[in-house]
Short mmCIF file of N, CA and C in Angstrom, two decimals:
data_model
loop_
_atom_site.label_atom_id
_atom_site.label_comp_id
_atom_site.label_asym_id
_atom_site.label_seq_id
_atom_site.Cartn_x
_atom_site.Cartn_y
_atom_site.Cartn_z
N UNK M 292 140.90 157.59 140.05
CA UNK M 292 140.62 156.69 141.17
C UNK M 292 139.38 155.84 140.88
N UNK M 293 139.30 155.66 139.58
CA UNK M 293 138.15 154.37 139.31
C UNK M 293 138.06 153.35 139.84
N UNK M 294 139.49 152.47 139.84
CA UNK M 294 139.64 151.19 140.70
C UNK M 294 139.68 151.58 141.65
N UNK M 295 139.00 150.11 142.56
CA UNK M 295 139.54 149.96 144.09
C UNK M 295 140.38 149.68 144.39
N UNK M 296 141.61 149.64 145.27
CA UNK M 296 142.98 148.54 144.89
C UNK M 296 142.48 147.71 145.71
N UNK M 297 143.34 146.88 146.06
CA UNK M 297 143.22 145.46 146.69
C UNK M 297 143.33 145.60 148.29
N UNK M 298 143.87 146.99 148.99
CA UNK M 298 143.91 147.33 150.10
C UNK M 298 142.49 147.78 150.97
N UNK M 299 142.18 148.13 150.15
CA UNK M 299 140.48 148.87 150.32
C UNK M 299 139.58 147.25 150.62
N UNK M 300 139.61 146.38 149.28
CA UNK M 300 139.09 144.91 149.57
C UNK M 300 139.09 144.12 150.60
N UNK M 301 140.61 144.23 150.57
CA UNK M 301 141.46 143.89 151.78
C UNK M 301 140.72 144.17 153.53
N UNK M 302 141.17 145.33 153.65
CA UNK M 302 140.44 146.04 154.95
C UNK M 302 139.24 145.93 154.86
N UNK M 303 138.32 145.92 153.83
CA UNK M 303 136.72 146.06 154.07
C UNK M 303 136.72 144.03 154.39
N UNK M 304 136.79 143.37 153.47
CA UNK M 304 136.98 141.94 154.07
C UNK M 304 137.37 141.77 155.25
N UNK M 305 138.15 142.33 155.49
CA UNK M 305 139.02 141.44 157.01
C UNK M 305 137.99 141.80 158.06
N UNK M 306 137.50 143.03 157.53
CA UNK M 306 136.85 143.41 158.70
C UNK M 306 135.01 142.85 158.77
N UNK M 307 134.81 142.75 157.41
CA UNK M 307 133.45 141.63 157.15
C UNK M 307 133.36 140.65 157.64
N UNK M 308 134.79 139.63 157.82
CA UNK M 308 134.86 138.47 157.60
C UNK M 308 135.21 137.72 158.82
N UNK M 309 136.08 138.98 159.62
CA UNK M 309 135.96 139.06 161.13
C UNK M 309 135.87 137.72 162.15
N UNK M 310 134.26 137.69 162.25
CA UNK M 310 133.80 137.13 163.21
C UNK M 310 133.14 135.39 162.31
N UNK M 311 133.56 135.29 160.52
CA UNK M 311 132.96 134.18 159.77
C UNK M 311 133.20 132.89 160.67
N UNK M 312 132.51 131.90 160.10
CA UNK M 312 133.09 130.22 160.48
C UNK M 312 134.31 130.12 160.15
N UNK M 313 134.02 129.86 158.38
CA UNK M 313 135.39 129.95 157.82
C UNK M 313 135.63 131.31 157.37
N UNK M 314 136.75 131.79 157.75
CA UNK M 314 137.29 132.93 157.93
C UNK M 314 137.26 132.82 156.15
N UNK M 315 138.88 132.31 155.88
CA UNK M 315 139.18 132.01 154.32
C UNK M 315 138.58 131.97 153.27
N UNK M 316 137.40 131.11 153.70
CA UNK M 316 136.42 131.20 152.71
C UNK M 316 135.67 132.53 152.24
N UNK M 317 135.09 132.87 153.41
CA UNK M 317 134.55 134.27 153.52
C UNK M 317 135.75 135.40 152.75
N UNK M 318 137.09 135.20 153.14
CA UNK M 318 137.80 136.24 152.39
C UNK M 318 137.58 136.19 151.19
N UNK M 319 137.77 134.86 150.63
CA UNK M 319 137.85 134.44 149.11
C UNK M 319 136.86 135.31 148.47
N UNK M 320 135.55 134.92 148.72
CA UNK M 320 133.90 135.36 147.97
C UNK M 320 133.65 136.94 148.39
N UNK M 321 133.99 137.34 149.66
CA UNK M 321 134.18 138.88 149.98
C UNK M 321 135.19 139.40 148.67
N UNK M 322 136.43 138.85 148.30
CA UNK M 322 137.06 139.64 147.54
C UNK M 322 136.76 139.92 146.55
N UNK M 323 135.90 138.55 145.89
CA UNK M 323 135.68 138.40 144.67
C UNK M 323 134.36 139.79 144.17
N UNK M 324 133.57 139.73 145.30
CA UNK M 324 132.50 140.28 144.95
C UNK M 324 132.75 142.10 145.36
N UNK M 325 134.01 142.53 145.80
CA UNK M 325 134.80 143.85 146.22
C UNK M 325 135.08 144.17 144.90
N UNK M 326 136.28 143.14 144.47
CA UNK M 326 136.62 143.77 142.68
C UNK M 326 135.55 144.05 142.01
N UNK M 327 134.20 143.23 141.89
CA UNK M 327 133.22 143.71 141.01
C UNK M 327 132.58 144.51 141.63
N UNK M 328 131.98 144.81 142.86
CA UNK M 328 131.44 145.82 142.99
C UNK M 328 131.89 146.75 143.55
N UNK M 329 132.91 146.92 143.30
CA UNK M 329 133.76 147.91 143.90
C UNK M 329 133.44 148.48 145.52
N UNK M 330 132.59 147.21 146.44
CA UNK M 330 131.74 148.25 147.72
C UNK M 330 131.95 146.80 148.44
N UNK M 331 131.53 146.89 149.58
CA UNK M 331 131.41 145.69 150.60
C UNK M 331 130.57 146.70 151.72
N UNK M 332 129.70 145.47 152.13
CA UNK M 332 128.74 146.44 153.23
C UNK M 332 129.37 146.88 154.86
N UNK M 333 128.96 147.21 155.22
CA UNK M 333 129.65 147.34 156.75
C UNK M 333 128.86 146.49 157.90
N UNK M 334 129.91 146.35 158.76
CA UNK M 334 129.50 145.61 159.94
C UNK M 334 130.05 143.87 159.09
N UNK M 335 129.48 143.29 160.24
CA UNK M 335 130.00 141.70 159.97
C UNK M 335 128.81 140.94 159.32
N UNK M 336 127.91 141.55 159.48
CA UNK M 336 126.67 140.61 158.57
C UNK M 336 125.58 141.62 157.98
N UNK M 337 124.67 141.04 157.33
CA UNK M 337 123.42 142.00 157.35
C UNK M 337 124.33 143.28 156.43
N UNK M 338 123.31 144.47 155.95
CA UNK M 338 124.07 145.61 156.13
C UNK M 338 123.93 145.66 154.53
N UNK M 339 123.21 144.71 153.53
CA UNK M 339 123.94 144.68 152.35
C UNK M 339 122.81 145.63 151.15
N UNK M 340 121.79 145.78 152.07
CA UNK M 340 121.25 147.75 151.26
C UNK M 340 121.87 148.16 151.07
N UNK M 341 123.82 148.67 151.53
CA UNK M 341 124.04 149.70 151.65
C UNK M 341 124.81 149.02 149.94
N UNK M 342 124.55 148.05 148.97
CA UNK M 342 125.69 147.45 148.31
C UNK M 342 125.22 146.61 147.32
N UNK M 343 124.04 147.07 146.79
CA UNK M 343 122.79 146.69 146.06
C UNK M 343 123.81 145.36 145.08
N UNK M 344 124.99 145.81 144.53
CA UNK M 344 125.53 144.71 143.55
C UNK M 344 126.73 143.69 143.87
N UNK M 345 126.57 144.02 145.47
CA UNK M 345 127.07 142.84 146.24
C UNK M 345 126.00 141.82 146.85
N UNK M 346 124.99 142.80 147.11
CA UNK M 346 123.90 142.13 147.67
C UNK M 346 123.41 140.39 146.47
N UNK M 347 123.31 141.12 145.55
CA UNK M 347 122.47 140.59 144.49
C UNK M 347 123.10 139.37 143.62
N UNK M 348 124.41 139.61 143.85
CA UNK M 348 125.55 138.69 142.66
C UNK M 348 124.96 137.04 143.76
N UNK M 349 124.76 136.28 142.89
CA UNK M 349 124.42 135.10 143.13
C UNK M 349 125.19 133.82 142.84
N UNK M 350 125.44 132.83 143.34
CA UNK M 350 126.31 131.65 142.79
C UNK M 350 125.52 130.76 142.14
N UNK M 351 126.31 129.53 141.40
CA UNK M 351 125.45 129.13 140.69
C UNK M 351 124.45 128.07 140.83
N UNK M 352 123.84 127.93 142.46
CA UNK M 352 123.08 127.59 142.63
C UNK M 352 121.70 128.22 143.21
N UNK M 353 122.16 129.67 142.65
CA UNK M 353 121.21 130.83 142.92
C UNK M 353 121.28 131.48 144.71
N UNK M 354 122.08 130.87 145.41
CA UNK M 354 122.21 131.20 146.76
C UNK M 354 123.28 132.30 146.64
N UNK M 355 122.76 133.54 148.06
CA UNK M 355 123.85 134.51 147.44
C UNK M 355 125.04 134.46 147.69
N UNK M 356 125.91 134.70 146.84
CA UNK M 356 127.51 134.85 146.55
C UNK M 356 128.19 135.63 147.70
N UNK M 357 128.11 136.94 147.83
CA UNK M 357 128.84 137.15 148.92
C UNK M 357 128.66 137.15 150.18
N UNK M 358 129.64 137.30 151.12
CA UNK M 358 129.16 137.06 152.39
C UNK M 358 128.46 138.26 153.24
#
């Protein structure tokens, strides 16, 4: 059980992404940053101590990557 599957991503996003502007968008960068860090924080914002290498992954204008 190394991988996460895509259901786990899935449910932890939908439920991150919840209450976003853009919903879609937010799924997109939530997923992206689920496969690599295999974690997503809880609740709809904030929360991202609990997810140190979701927290941290950055885009490439240094602003952070996930939601």
């Amino acid at each position: 059980m190394g991988t996460v599957d895509s259901g786990f991503c899935g449910n932890k996003c939908g439920e991150r992404c919840k209450k976003a502007g853009v919903v879609d968008r937010c799924l997109k960068y939530c997923g992206i940053c689920c496969e690599e860090c295999k974690c997503v924080p809880s609740g709809t914002y904030g929360n991202k101590h609990e997810c140190p290498c979701y927290r941290d992954k950055l885009n490439s204008k240094g602003k952070p990557k996930c939601p």
